[in-house]
Coordinates of C-alpha atoms and ligand atoms in Angstrom, one line a residue:
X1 CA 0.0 0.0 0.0
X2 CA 1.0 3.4 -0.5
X3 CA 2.0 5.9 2.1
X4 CA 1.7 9.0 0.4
X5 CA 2.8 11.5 3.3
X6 CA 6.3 9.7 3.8
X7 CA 7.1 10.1 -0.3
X8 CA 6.2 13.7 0.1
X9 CA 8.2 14.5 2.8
X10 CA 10.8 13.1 1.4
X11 CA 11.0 15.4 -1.4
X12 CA 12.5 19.2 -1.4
X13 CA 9.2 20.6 -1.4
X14 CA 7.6 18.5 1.1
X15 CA 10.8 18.5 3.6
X16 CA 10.8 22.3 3.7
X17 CA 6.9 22.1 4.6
X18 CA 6.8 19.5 6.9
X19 CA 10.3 20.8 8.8
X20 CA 8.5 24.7 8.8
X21 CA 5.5 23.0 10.4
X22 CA 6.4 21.0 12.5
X23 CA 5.4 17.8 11.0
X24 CA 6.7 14.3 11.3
X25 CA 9.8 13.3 8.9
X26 CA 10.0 10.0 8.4
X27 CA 13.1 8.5 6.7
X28 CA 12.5 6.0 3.8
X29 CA 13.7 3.4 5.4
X30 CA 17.1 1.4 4.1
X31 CA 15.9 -2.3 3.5
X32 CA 17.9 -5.5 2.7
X33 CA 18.3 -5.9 -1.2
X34 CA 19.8 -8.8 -2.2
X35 CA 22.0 -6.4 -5.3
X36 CA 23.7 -4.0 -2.1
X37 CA 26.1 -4.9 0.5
X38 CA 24.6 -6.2 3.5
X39 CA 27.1 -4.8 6.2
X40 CA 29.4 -2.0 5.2
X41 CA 30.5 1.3 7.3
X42 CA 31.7 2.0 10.6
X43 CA 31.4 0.0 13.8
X44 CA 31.8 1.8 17.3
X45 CA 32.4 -0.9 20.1
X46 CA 31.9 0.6 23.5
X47 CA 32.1 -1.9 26.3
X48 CA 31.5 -1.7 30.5
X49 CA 33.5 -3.5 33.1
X50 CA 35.0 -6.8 32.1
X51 CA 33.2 -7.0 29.0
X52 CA 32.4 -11.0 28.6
X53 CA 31.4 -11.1 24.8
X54 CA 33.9 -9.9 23.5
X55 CA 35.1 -13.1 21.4
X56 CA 31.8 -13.3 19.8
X57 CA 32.1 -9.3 18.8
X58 CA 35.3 -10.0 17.7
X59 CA 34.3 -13.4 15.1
X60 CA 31.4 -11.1 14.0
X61 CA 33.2 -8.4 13.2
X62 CA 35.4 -10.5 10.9
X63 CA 32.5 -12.6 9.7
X64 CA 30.5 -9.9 8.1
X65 CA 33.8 -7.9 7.1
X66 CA 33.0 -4.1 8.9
X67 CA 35.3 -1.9 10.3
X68 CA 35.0 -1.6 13.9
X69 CA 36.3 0.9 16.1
X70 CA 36.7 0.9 20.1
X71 CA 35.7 3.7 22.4
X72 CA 37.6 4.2 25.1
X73 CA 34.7 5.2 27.9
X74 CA 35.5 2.1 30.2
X75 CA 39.8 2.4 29.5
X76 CA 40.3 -0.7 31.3
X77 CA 38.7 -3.2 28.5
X78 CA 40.6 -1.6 25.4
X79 CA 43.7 -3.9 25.8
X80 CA 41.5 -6.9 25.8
X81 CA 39.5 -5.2 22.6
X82 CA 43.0 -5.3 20.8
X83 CA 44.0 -8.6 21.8
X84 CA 40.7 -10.1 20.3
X85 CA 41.3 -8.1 17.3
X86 CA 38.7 -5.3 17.4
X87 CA 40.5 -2.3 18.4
X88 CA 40.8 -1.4 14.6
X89 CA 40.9 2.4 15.3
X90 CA 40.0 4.4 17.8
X91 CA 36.9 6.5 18.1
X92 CA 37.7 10.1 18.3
X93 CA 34.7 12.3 20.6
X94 CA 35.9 14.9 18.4
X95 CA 34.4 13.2 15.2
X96 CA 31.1 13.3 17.2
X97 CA 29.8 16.4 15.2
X98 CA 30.2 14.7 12.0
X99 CA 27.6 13.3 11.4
X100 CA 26.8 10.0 9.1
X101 CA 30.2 8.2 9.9
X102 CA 29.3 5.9 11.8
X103 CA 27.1 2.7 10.5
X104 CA 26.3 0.7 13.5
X105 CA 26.8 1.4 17.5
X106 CA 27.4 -1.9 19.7
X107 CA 27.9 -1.5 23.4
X108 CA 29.0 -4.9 25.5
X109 CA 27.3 -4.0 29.3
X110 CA 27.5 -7.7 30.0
X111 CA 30.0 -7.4 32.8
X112 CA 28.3 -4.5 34.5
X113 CA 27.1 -5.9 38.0
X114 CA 25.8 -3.0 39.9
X115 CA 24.4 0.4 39.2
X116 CA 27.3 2.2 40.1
X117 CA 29.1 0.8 36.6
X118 CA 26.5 2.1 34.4
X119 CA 28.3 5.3 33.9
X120 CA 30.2 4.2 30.6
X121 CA 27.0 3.6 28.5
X122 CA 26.2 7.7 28.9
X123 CA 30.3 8.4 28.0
X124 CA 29.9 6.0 25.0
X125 CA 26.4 7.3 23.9
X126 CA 27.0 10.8 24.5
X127 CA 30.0 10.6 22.7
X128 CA 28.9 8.7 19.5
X129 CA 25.2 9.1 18.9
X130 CA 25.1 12.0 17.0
X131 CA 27.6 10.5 14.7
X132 CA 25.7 7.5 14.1
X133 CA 24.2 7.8 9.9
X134 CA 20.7 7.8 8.8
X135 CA 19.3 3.7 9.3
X136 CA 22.3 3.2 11.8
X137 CA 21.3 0.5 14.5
X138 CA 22.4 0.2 17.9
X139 CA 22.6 -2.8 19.7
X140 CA 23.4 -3.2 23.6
X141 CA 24.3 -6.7 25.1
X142 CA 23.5 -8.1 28.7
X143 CA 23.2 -10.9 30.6
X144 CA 19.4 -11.7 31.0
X145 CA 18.5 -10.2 34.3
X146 CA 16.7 -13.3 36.0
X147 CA 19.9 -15.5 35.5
X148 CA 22.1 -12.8 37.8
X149 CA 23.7 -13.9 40.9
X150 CA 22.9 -11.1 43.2
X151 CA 19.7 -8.5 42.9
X152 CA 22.1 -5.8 42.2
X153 CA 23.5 -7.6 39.5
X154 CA 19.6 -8.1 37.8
X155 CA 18.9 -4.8 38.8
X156 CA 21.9 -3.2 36.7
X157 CA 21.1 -5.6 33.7
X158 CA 17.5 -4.5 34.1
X159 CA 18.2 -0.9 33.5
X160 CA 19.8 -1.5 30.3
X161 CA 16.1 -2.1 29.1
X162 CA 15.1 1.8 30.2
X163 CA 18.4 2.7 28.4
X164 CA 17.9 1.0 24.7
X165 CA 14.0 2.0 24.1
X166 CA 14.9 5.4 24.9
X167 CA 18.0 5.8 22.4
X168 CA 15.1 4.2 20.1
X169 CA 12.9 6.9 20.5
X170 CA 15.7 9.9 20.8
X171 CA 17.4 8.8 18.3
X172 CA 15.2 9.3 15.3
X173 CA 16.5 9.2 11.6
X174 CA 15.3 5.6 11.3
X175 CA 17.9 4.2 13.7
X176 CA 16.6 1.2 15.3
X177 CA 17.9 0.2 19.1
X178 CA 17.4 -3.3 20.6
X179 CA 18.9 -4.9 23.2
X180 CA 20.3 -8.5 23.0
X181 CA 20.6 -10.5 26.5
X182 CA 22.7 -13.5 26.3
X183 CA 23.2 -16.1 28.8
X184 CA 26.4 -17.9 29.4
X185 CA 27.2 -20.3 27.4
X186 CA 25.4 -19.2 24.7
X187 CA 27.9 -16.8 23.0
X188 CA 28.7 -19.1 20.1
X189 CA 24.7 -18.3 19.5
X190 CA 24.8 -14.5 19.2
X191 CA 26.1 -14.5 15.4
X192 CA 23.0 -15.0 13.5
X193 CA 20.8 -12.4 16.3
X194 CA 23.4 -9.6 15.7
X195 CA 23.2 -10.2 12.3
X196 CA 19.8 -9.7 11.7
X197 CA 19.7 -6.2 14.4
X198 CA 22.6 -5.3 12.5
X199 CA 21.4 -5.5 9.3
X200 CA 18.6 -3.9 6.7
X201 CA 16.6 -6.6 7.5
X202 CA 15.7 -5.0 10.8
X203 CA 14.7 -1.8 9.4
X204 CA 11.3 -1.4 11.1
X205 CA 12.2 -3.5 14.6
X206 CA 13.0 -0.9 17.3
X207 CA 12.9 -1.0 21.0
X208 CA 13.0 -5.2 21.7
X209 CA 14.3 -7.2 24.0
X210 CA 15.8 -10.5 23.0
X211 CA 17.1 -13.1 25.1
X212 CA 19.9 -16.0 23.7
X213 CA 19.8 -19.0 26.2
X214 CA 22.6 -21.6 25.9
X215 CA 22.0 -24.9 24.3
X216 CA 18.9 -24.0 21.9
X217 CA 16.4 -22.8 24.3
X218 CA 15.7 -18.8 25.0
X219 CA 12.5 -19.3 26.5
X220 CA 10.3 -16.9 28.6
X221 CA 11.3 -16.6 32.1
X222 CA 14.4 -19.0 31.8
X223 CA 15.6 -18.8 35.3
X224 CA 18.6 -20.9 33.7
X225 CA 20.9 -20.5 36.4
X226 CA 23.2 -17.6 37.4
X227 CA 25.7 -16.3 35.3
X228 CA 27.5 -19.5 36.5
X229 CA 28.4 -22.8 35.0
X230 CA 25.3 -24.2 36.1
X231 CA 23.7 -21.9 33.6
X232 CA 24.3 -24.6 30.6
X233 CA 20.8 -25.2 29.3
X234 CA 20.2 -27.7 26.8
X235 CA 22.4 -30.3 27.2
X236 CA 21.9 -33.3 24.9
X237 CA 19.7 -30.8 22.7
X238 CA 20.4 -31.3 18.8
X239 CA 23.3 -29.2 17.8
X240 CA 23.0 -26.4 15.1
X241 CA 23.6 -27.9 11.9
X242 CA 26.3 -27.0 9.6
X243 CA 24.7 -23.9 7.4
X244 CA 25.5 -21.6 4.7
X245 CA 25.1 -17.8 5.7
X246 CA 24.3 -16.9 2.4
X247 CA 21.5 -19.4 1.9
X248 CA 20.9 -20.6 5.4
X249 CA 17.5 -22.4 4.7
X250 CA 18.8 -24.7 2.0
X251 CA 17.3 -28.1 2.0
X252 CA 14.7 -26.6 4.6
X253 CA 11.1 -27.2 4.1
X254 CA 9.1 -24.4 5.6
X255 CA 5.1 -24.5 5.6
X256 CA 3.8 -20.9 5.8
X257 CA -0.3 -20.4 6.4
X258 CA -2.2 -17.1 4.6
X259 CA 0.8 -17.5 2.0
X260 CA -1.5 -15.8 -0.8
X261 CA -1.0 -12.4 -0.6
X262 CA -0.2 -9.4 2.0
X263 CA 2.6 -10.9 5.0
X264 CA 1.9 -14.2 4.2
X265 CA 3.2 -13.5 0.5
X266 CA 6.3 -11.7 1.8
X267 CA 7.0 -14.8 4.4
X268 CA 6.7 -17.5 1.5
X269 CA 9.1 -15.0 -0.9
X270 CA 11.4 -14.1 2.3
X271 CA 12.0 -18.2 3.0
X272 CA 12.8 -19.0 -0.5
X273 CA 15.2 -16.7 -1.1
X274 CA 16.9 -17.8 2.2
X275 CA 17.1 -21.2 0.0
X276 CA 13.7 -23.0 1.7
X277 CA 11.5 -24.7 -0.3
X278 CA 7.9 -23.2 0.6
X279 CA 4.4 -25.0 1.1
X280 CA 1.8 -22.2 0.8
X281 CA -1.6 -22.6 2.4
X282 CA -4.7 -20.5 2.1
X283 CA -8.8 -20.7 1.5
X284 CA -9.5 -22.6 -1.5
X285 CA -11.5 -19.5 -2.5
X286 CA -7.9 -17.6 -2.7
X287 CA -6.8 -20.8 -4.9
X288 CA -5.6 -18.5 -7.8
X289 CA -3.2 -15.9 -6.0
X290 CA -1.9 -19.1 -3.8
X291 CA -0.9 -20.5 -7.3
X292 CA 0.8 -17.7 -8.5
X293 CA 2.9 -16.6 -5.7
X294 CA 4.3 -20.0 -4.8
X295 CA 5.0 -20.9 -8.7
X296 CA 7.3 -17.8 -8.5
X297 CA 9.0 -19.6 -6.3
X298 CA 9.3 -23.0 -7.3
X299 CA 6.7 -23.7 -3.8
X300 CA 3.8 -25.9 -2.9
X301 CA 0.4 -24.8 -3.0
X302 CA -2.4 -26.5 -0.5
X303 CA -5.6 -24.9 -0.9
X304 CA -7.1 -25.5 2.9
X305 CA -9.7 -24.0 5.3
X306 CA -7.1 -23.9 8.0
X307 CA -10.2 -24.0 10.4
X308 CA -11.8 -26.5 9.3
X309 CA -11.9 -30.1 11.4
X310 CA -10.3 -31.4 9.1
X311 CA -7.3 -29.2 8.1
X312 CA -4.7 -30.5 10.5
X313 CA -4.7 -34.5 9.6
X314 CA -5.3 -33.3 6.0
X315 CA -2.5 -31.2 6.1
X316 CA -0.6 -34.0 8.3
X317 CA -1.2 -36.0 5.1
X318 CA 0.3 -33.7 2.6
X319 CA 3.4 -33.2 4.3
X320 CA 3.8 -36.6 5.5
X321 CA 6.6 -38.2 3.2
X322 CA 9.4 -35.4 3.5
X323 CA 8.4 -33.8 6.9
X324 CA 8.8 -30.1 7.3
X325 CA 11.5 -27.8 9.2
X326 CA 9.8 -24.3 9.7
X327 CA 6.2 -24.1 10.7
X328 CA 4.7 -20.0 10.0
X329 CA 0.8 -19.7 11.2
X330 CA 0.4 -16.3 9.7
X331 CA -3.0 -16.7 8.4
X332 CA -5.7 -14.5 10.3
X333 CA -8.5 -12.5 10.3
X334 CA -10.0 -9.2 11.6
X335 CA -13.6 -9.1 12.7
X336 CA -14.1 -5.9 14.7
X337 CA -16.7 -4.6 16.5
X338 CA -17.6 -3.8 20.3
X339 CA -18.1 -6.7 22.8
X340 CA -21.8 -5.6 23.0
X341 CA -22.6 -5.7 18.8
X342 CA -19.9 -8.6 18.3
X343 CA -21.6 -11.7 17.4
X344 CA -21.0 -15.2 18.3
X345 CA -19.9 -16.1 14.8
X346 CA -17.4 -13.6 14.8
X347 CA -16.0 -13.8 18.3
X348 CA -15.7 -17.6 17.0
X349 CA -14.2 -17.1 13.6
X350 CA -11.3 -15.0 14.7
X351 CA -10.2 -17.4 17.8
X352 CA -10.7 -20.2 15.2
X353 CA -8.8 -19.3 12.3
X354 CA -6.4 -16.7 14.6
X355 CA -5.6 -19.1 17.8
X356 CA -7.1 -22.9 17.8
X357 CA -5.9 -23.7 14.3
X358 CA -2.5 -22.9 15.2
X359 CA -2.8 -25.5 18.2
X360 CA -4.5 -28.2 16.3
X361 CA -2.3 -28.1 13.4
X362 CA 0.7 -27.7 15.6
X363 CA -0.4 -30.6 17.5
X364 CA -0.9 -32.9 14.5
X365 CA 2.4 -32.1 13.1
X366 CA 3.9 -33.0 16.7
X367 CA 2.4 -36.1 17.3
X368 CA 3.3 -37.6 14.0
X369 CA 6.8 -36.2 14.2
X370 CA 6.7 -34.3 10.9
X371 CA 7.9 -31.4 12.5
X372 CA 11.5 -32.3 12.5
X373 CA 14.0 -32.1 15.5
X374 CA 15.3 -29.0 15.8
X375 CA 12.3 -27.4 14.0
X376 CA 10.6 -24.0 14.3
X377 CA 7.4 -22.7 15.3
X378 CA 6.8 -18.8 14.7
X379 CA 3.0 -17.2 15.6
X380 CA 1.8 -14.3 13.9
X381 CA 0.8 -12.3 16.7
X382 CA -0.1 -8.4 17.0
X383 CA 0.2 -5.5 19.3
X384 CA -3.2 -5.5 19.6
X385 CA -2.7 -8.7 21.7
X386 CA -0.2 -6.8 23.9
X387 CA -1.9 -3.8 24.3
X388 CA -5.7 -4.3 23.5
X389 CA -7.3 -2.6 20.9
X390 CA -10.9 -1.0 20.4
X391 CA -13.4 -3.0 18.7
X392 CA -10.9 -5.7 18.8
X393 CA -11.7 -7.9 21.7
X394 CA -11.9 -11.4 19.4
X395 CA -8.7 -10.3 17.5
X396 CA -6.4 -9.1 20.5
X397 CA -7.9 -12.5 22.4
X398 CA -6.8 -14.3 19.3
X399 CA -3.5 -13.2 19.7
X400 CA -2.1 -12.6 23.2
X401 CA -3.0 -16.4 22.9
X402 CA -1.2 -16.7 20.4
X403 CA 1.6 -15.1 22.5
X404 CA 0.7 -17.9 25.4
X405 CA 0.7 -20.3 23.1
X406 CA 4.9 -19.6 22.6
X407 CA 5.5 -19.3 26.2
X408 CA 4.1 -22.1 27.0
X409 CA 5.6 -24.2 24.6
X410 CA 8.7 -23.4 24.5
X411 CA 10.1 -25.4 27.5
X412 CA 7.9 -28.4 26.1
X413 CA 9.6 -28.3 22.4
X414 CA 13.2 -27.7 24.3
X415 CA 13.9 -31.2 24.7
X416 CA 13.6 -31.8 20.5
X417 CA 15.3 -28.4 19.7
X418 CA 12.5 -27.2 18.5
X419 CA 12.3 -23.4 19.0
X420 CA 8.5 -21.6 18.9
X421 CA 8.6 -17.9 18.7
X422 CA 6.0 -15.3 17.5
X423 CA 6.7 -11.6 15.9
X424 CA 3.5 -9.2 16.8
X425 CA 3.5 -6.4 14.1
X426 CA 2.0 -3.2 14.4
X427 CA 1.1 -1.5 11.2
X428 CA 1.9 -3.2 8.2
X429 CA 0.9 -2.0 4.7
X430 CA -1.6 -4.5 3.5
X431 CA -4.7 -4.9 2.5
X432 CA -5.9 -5.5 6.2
X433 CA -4.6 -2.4 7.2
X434 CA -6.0 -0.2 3.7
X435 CA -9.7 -0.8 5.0
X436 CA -8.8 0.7 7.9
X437 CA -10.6 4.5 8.3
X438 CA -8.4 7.3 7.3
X439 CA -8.0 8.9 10.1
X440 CA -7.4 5.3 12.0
X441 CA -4.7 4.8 9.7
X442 CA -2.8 7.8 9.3
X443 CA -2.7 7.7 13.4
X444 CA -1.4 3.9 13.0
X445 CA 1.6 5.1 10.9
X446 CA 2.8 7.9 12.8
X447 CA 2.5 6.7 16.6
X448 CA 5.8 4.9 16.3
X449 CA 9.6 6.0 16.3
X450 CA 10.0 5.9 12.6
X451 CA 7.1 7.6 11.8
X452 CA 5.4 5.3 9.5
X453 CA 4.3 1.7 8.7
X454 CA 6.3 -1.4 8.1
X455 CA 5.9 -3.3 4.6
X456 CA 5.5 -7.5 4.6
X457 CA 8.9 -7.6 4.4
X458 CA 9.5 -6.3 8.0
X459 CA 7.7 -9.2 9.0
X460 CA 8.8 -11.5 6.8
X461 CA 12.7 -10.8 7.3
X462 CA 11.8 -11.1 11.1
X463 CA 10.8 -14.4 10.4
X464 CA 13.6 -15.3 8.4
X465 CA 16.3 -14.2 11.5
X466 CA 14.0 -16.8 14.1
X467 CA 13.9 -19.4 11.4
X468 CA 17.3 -19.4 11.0
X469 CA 19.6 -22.4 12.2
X470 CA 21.9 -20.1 14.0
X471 CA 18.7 -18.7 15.7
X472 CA 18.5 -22.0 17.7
X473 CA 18.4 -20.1 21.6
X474 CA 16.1 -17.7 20.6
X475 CA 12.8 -19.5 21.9
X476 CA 9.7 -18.2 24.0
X477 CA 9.8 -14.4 22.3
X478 CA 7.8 -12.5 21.5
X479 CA 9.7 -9.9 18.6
X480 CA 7.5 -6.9 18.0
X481 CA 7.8 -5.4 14.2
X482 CA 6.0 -2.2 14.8
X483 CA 8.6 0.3 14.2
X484 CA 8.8 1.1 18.1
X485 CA 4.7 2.1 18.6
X486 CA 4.1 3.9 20.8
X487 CA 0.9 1.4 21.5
X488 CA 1.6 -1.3 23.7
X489 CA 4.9 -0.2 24.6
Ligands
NAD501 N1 -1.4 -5.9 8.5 C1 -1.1 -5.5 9.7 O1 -0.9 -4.4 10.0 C2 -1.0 -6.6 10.8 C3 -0.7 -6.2 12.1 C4 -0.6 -7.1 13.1 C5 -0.8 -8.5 12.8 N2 -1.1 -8.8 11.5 C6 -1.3 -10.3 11.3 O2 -0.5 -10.7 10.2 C7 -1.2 -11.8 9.5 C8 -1.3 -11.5 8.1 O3 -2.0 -10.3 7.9 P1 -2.2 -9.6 6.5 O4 -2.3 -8.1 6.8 O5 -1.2 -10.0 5.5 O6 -3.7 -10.1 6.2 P2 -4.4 -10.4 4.8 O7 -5.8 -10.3 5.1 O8 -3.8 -9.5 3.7 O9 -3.9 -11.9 4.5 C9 -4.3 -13.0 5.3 C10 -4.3 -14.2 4.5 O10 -4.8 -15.3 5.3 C11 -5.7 -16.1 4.6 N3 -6.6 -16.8 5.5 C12 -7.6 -16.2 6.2 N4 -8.3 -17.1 6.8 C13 -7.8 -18.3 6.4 C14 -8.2 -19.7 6.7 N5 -9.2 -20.0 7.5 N6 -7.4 -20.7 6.1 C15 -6.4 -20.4 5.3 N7 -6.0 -19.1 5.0 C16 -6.7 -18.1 5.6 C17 -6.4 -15.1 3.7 O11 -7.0 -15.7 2.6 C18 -5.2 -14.2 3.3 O12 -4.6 -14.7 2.1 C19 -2.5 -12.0 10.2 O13 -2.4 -13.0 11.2 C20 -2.7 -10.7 10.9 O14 -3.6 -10.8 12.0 C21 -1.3 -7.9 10.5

């Protein structure tokens, strides 16, 4: 769909207006295309107190070929930054006026145990922000704070929560913050995480919390153990298999639900690129566009009623022979009106198609073991099932189940090294979103730190990153692709 205000803005006329008037700017945002480089520019690496993760800043930074250089607001961790090879240069404050040179921000807090050590994130922001380019992305790493030996320690790793959404929101330009919490032991997992916040791919995901568990599990409210050997979760879970970054789905099967047009579309063309071979699913009445998006890419097409008794041992059936890798329930529906003029049948439709489906087809696939070990699960949640929406009670029912469903899960699916994750988007330009009222939809745009709506792609790319094989202790989450709303936040 088209978002008329951003394109305007962004041209000579319409900047000069909208800056005079104090309107919103919104950048065009700088997405992943497969014909520009990936990762290129400037890394600033700030670090805390005994910086723990630094090995796994060091193999990334080589792995996706930047630059990198240290800032030297916590002095005592720049001669371990050189040994592990990252203290390529030296970040001058006095280069903090110019701005654009910098591509990326990365600050390692994971050694900070108490308040009193919070100080170097300010000298390392402060000094660096405003040098960070249009579409730069920062990225802070902790220790999740429930695995933390002492309160103080969990109290200092809570902060860095407060700290990250709010450089989201200050810092504009369509930089995206997010803030990475890794347990021990699962550093050799943070590659394919920093990746993805690192990259275009994350254009419209701001302001989220992640958490890496060791040993292919992540979930919600993994006590795990304190920071402390105990903390190795997972053991005798499937180990990542060997992958290709380039096309890290290859020899994947991935079934994606609502693959016909809007998200659903983007998911099926996302996953095939990344080297999957796609199995489409949607209404048999949405037969034709099914077709033609997954011949484009050499997919499956299964016309099912996903709701329909039936649909899970019928689609059991059809994936039978070769099992299946990546599971996507996007498919849903809207069906708004007020508690007191909602009717039964659409109450019912929306947790049907929206909620139960997901569990009965999940279910099916389980018990016959044609989700494979060390599989993935992602929901298709929404903000509205965070935050609760007008007119919406079905839908945002639908999906803060949906949003149980993972958490629930997740410590169930461990043991196979199956992960289940869901993103919740906010606004997306689709056709869900394009019968929306004007004024309903212009507000949906703007409420959020970049100041406009995400495309299918935000989602889809989101996908991608938790389908991934490196993505194995990301479990539990719940990923919000909403730009940083301000709705639900
Ligand atoms: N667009 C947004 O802003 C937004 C925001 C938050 C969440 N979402 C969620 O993202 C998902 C995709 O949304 P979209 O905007 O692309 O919607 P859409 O209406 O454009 O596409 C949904 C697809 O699901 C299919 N579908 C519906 N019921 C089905 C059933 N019973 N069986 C099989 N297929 C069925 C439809 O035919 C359609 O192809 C939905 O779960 C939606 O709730 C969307």
């Amino acid at each position: 769909m088209n978002d008329s205000y951003l394109n305007f803005v962004n041209s000579p006329l319409g900047a000069r207006l909208a800056r005079s008037l104090g309107w919103p700017l919104p950048e065009v945002l700088r997405r992943y295309r497969a014909d520009r480089p990936e990762f290129d520019g400037l890394v600033a690496i700030g670090a805390g107190r005994e910086p723990r993760l630094l090995d796994a800043l060091a193999n990334l930074v080589a792995s996706i070929g930047v630059t990198s250089v240290a800032h030297e607001s916590a002095g005592l961790w720049v001669p371990l930054a050189t040994r592990h090879g990252l203290m390529t240069g030296r970040f001058e404050p006095a280069e903090a006026g110019s701005p654009g040179k910098l591509a990326a921000l990365l600050f390692d807090a994971s050694g900070i145990e108490d308040s009193s050590q919070l100080a170097p994130l300010h000298g390392f922001f402060h000094d660096t922000l405003r040098s960070l380019g249009k579409c730069g992305r920062i990225v802070v790493l902790g220790r999740p704070p429930e695995s933390c030996a002492s309160p103080r320690q969990w109290t200092a790793q809570r902060a860095l929560e407060g700290l990250t959404r709010s450089l989201g929101k200050e810092a504009r330009r369509a930089i995206t913050a997010n803030l990475v919490y890794v347990a021990q032991g699962a550093e050799s997992g943070l590659e394919a995480t920093l990746r993805f916040f690192l990259s275009p791919r994350s254009a419209y995901v701001s302001g989220q919390v992640v958490r890496i568990a060791a040993g292919g599990f992540g979930g919600h409210g993994d006590a795990g153990g304190p920071d402390s050997p105990n903390d190795a979760a997972g053991a005798g879970v499937p180990t990542t298999p060997a992958f290709d970054w380039s096309q890290p789905l290859a020899g994947r099967r991935a079934v994606v639900t609502g693959a016909a047009r809007g998200i659903g579309a983007a998911i099926a063309s996302v996953l095939a690129a990344e080297g999957a071979h796609v199995i489409g699913i949607d209404m048999p009445s949405a037969r034709d566009a099914l077709d033609a998006t997954l011949r484009q890419l050499n997919g499956t097409a299964l016309a099912f009623d996903i709701a329909a008794p039936e649909a899970p041992a019928q689609i059991a059936a059809a994936l039978d022979e070769q099992g299946v890798d990546i599971v996507v329930h996007n498919a849903g529906i809207t069906k708004d009106k007020t508690i007191a003029k909602m009717t039964d049948a659409m109450w019912q439709s929306v947790i049907d198609i929206n909620l139960s489906a997901q569990e009965r087809i999940d279910d099916a696939l389980l018990a016959a073991g044609i989700l494979r070990d060390g599989g993935r699960i992602i929901g298709v949640s929404s903000i509205s099932g965070i935050a609760g929406n007008l007119g919406q009670t079905n839908y945002a029912t639908s999906k803060a189940g949906v949003i149980g469903r993972v958490q629930s899960m997740a410590p169930h699916l461990r043991a196979r090294g199956i992960t289940i994750n869901a993103v919740a988007p906010g606004f997306i330009e689709t056709q869900m979103t394009a019968r929306m009222p004007l004024t309903l939809r212009e507000a949906g745009r703007r409420m959020n730190s970049m100041s406009q709506g995400g495309q299918p792609v935000d989602v889809a790319q989101t996908i991608a990153w938790l389908a991934h094989p490196g993505a194995a202790g990301v479990s539990g989450q719940i990923v919000r692709v909403c730009g940083q709303s301000l709705i639900g936040a």
